[in-house]
mmCIF file of C-alpha atoms in Angstrom:
data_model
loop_
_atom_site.group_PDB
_atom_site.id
_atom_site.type_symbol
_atom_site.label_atom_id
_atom_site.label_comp_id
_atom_site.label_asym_id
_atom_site.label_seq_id
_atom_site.Cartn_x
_atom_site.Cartn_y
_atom_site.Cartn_z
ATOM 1 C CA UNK A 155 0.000 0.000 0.000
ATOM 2 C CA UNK A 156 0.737 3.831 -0.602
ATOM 3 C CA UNK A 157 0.003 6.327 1.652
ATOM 4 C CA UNK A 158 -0.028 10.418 1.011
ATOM 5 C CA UNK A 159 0.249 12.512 3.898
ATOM 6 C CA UNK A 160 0.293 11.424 7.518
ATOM 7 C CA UNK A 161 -2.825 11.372 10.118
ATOM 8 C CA UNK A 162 -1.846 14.805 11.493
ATOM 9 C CA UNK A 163 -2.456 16.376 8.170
ATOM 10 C CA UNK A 164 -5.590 18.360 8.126
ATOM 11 C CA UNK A 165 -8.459 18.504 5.431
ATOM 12 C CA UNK A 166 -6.552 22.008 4.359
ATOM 13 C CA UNK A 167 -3.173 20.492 4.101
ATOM 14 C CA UNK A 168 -2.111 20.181 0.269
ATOM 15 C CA UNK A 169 0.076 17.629 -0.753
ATOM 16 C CA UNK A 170 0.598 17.527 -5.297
ATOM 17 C CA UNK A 171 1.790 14.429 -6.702
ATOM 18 C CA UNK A 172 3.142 15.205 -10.252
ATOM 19 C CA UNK A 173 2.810 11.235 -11.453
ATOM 20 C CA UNK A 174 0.358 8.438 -11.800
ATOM 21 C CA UNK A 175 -0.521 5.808 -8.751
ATOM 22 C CA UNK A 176 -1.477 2.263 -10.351
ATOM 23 C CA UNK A 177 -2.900 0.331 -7.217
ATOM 24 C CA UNK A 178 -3.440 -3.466 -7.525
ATOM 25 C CA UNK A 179 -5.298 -6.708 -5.962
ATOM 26 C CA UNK A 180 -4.802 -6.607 -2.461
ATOM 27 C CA UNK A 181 -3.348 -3.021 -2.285
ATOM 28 C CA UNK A 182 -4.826 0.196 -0.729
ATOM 29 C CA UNK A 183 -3.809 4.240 -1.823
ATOM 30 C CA UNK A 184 -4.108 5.881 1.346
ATOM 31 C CA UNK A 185 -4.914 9.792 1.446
ATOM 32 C CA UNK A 186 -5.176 12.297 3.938
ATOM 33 C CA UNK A 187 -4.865 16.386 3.396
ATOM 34 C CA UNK A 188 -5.998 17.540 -0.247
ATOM 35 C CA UNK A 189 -4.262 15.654 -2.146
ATOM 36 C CA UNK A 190 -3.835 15.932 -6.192
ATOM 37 C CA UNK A 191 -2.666 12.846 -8.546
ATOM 38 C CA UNK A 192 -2.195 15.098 -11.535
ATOM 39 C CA UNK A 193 -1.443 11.554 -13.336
ATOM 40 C CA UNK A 194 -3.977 9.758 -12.280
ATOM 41 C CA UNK A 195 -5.593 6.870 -10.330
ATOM 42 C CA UNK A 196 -5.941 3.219 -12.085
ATOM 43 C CA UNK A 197 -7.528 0.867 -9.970
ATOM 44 C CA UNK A 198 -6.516 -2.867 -10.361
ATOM 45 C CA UNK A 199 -9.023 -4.412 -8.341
ATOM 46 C CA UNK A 200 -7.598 -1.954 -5.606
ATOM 47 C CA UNK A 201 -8.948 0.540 -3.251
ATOM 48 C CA UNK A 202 -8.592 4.072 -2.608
ATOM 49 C CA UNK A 203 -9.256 5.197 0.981
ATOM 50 C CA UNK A 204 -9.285 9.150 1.758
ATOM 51 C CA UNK A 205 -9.010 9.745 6.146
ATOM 52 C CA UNK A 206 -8.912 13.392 6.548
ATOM 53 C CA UNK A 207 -8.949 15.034 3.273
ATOM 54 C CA UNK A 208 -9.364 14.778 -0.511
ATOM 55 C CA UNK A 209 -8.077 12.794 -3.023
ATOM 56 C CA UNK A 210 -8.778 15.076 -6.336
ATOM 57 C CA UNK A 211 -7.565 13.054 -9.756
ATOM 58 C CA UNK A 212 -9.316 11.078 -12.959
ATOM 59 C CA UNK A 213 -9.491 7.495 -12.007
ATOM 60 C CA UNK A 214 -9.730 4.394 -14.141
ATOM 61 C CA UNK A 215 -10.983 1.163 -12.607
ATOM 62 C CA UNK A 216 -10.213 -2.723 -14.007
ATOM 63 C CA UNK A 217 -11.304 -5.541 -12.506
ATOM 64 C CA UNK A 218 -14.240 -6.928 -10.103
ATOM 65 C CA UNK A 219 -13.516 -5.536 -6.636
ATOM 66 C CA UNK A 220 -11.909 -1.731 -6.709
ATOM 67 C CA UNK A 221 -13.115 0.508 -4.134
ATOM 68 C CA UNK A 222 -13.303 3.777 -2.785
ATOM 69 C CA UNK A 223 -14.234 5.400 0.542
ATOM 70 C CA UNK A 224 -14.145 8.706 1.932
ATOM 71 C CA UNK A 225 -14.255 12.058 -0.248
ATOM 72 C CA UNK A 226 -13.142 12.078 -4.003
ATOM 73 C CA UNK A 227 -13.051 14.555 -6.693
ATOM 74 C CA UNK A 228 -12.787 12.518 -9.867
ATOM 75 C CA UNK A 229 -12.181 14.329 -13.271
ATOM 76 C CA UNK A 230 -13.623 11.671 -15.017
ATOM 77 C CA UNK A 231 -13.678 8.003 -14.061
ATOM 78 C CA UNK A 232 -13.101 5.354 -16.589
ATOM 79 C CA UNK A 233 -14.050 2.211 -16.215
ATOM 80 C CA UNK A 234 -14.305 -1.592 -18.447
ATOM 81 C CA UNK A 235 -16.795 -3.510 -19.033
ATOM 82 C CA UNK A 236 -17.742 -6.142 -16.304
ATOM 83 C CA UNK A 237 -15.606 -3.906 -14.060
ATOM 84 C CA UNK A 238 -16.832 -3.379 -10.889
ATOM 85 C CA UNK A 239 -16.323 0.251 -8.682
ATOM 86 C CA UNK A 240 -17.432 0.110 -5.003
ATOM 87 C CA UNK A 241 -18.305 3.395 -3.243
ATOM 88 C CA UNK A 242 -18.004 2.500 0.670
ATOM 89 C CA UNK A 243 -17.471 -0.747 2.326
ATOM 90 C CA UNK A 244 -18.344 -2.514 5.197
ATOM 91 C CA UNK A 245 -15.962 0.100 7.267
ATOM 92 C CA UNK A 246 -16.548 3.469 5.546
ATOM 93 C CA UNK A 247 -18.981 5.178 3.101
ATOM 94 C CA UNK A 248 -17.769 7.301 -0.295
ATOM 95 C CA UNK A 249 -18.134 10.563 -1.144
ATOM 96 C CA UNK A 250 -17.389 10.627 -4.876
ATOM 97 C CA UNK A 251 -18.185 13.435 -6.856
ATOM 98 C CA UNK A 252 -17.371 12.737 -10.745
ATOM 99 C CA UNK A 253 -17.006 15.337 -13.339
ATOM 100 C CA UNK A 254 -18.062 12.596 -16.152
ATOM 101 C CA UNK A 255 -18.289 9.332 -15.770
ATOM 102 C CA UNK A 256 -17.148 7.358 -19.210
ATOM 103 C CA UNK A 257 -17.806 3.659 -17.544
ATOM 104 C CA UNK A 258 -17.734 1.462 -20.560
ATOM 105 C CA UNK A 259 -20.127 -1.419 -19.088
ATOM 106 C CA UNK A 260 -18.753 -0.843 -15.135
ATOM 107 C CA UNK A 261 -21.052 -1.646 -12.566
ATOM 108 C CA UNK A 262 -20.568 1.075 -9.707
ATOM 109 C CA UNK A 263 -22.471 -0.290 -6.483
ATOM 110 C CA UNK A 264 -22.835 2.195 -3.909
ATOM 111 C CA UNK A 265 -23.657 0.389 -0.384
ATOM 112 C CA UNK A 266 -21.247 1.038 2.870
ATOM 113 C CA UNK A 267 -22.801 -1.128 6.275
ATOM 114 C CA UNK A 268 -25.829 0.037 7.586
ATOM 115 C CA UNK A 269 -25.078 1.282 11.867
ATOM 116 C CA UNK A 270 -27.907 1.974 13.502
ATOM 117 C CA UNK A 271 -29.186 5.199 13.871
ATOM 118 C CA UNK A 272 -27.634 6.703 10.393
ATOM 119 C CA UNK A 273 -28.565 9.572 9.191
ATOM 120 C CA UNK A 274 -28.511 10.727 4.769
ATOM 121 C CA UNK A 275 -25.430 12.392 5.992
ATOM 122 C CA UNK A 276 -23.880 9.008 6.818
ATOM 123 C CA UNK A 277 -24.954 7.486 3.548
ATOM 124 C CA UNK A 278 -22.526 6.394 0.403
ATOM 125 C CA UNK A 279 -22.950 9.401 -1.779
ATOM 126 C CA UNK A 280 -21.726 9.955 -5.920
ATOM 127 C CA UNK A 281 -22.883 12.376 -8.004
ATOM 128 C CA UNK A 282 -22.064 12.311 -11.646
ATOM 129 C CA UNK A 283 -22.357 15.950 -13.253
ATOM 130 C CA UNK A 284 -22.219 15.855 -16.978
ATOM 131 C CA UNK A 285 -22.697 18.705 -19.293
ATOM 132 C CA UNK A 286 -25.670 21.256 -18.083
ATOM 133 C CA UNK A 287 -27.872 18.953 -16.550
ATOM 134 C CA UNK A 288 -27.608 16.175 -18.755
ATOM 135 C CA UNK A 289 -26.083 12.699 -18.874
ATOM 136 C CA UNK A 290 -25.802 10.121 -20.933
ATOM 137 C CA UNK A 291 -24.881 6.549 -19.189
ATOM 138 C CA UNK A 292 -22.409 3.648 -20.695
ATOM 139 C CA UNK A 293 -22.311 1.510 -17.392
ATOM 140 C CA UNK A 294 -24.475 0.699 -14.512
ATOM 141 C CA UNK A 295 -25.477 2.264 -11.193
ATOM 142 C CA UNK A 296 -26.943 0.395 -8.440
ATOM 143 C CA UNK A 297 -27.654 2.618 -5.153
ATOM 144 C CA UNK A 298 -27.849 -0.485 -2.080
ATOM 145 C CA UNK A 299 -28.602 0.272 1.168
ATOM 146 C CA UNK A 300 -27.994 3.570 3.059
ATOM 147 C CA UNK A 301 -26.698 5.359 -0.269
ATOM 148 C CA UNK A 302 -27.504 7.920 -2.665
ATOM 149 C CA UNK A 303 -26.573 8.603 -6.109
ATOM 150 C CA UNK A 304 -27.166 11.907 -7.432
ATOM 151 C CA UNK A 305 -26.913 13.047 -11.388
ATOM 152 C CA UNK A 306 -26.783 16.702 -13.100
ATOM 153 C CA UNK A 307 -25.028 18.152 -10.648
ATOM 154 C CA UNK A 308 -21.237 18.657 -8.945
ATOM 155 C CA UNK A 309 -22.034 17.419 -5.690
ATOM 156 C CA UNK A 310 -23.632 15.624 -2.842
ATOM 157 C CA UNK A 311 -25.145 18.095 -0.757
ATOM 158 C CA UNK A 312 -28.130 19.290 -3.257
ATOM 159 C CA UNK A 313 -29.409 15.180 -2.724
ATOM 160 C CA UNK A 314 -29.280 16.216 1.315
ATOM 161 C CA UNK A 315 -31.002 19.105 1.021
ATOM 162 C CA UNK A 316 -33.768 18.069 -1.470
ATOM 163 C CA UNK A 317 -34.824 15.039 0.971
ATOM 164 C CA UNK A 318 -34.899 17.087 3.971
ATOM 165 C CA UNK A 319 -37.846 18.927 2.347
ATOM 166 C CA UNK A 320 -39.504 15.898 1.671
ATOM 167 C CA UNK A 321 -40.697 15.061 4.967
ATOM 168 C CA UNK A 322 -39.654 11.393 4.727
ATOM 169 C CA UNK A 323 -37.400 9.961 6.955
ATOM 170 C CA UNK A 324 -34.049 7.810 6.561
ATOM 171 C CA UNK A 325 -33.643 5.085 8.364
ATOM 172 C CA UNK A 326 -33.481 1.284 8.744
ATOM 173 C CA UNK A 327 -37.372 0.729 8.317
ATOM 174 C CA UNK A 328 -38.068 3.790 6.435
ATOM 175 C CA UNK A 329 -35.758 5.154 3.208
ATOM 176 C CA UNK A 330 -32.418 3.841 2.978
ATOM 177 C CA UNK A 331 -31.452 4.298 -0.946
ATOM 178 C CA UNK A 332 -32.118 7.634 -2.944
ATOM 179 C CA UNK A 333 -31.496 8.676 -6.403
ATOM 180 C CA UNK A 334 -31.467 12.613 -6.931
ATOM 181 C CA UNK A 335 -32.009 14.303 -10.597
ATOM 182 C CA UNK A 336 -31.448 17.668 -11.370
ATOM 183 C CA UNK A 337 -32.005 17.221 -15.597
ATOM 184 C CA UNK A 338 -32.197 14.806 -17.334
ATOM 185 C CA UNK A 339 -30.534 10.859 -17.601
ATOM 186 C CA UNK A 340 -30.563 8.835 -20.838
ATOM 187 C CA UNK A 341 -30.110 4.849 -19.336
ATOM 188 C CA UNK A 342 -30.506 3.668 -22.983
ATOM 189 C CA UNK A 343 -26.748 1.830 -22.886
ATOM 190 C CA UNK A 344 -26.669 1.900 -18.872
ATOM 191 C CA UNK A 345 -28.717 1.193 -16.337
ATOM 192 C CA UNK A 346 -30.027 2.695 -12.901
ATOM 193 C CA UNK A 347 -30.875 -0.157 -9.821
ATOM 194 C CA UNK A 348 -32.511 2.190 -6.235
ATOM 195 C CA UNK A 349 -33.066 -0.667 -3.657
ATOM 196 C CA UNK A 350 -32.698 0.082 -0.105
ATOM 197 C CA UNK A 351 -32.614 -3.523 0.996
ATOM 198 C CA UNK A 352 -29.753 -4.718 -1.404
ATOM 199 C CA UNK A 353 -26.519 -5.069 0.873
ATOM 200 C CA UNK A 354 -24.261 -6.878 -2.480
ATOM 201 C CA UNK A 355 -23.897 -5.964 -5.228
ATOM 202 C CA UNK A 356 -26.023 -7.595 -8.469
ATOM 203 C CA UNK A 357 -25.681 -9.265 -12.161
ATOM 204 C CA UNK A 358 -25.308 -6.185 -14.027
ATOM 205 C CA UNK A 359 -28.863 -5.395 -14.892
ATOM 206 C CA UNK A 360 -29.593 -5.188 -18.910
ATOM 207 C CA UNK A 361 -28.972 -1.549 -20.805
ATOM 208 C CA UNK A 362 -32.529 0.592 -20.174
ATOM 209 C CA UNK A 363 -33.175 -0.783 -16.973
ATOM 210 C CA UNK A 364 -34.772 1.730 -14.547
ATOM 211 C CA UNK A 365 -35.595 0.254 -10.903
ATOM 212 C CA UNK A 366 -36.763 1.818 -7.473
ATOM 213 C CA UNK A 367 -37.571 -0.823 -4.883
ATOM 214 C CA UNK A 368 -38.201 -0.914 -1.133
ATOM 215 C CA UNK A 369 -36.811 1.232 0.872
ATOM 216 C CA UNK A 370 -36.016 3.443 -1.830
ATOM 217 C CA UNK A 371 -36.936 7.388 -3.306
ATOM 218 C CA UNK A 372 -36.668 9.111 -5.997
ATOM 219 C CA UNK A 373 -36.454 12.664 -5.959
ATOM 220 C CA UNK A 374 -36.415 15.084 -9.268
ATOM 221 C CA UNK A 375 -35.934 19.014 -9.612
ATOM 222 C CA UNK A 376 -38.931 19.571 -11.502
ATOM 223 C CA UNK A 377 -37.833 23.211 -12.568
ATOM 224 C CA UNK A 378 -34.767 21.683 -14.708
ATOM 225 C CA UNK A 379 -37.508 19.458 -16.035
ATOM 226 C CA UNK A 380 -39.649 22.338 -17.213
ATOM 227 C CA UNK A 381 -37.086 24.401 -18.145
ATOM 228 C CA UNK A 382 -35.729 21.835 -20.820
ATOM 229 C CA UNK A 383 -38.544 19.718 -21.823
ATOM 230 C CA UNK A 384 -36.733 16.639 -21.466
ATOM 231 C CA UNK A 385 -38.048 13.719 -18.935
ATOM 232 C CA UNK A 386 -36.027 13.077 -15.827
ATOM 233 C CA UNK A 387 -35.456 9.811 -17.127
ATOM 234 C CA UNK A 388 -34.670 8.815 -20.824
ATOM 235 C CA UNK A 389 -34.263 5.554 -23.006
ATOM 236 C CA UNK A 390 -35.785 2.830 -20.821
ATOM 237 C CA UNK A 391 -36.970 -0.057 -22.110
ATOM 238 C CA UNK A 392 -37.241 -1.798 -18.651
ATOM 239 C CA UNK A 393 -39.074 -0.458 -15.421
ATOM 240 C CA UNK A 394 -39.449 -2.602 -11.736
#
């Protein structure tokens, strides 16, 4: 394993790495402070974990079983097809914000351990930007238990704030998976899986599938909707 920048750094404290980190089976890139890869991240069926900080850098995953907890600021994140990307883990949720996501048939499965008494705040959280509003899938996104995934916008926080309003409440018999859209997503060669009760990850579901099961919302910011004229959700062939 790797590590940038010891546990005294602070959230603030900057470290720049100039070169690429290539992180295999078995091995771990460890990150605390802000910390830029200006090369890049490839995951070999290898994890990135971020303590007290930042880990800002495109990253390109291979394999079945690369992860990523704590707070990321991806570029854009490549992926393979049949790769798999895991946000959180049994011992820490993600909080991935991508830039855009070019996943070439990757599964990402968001789904850290459920402790009792978690609030949204604890939650695995990704949000995938794209370009005003609007993306266009090539992979798969499955939101498990006590995560959210969030597209057409830059981060996490807008997911928070829009279920707060709702009056609903997250927890272990209530909501434990939401999916967030500000614009417009077009599954047609990707997918989108919401199920609060799903603690591993899937088969990759089938291009067009849309899902929201138990335990699960959906929330959409109707005035993007409106002001485009473009449904939330686009291309699906498949609904459960």
């Amino acid at each position: 394993s790797f590590t940038i920048g010891n546990r005294l750094a602070t959230s603030n404290t900057e470290y720049n790495l100039t070169g690429s980190v290539t992180v295999n089976e078995g091995s771990a890139l460890n990150v605390n402070g802000k910390t830029t890869v200006t090369g890049g991240v490839e995951l070999n069926n290898g994890s990135v974990n971020v303590g007290n900080g930042t880990l800002v850098s495109n990253i390109t995953a291979k394999g079945k079983a690369s992860t990523i907890t704590g707070a990321a600021q991806v570029g854009t994140l490549t992926g393979a097809d049949g790769a798999v990307i895991n946000i959180g883990n049994k011992y820490k949720a993600g909080n991935v914000t991508v830039t855009n996501a070019e996943l070439n048939g990757t599964t990402v499965f968001l789904d850290p351990t459920w402790v009792d008494g978690a609030e949204i705040t604890d939650a695995s959280k990704m949000a995938v930007a794209g370009t005003n509003g609007k993306v266009t899938l090539n992979g798969k996104y499955v939101v498990g238990e006590n995560s959210v995934m969030s597209f057409g916008v830059d981060n996490n926080e807008k997911a928070q704030e829009t279920f707060a309003k709702t009056g609903l409440t997250w927890g272990k018999d209530a909501i434990t998976a939401g999916l967030y859209i500000n614009g417009s997503v077009n599954v047609a060669n990707g997918a989108i899986v919401v199920d609060g009760s799903m603690e591993t990850a899937p088969a990759a579901p089938a291009n067009g599938t849309f899902t929201a099961a138990e335990n699960s919302v959906v929330m959409v910011d109707g005035q993007s909707i409106n002001k485009e004229g473009t449904a939330a959700i686009t291309g699906v062939t498949t609904v459960t």
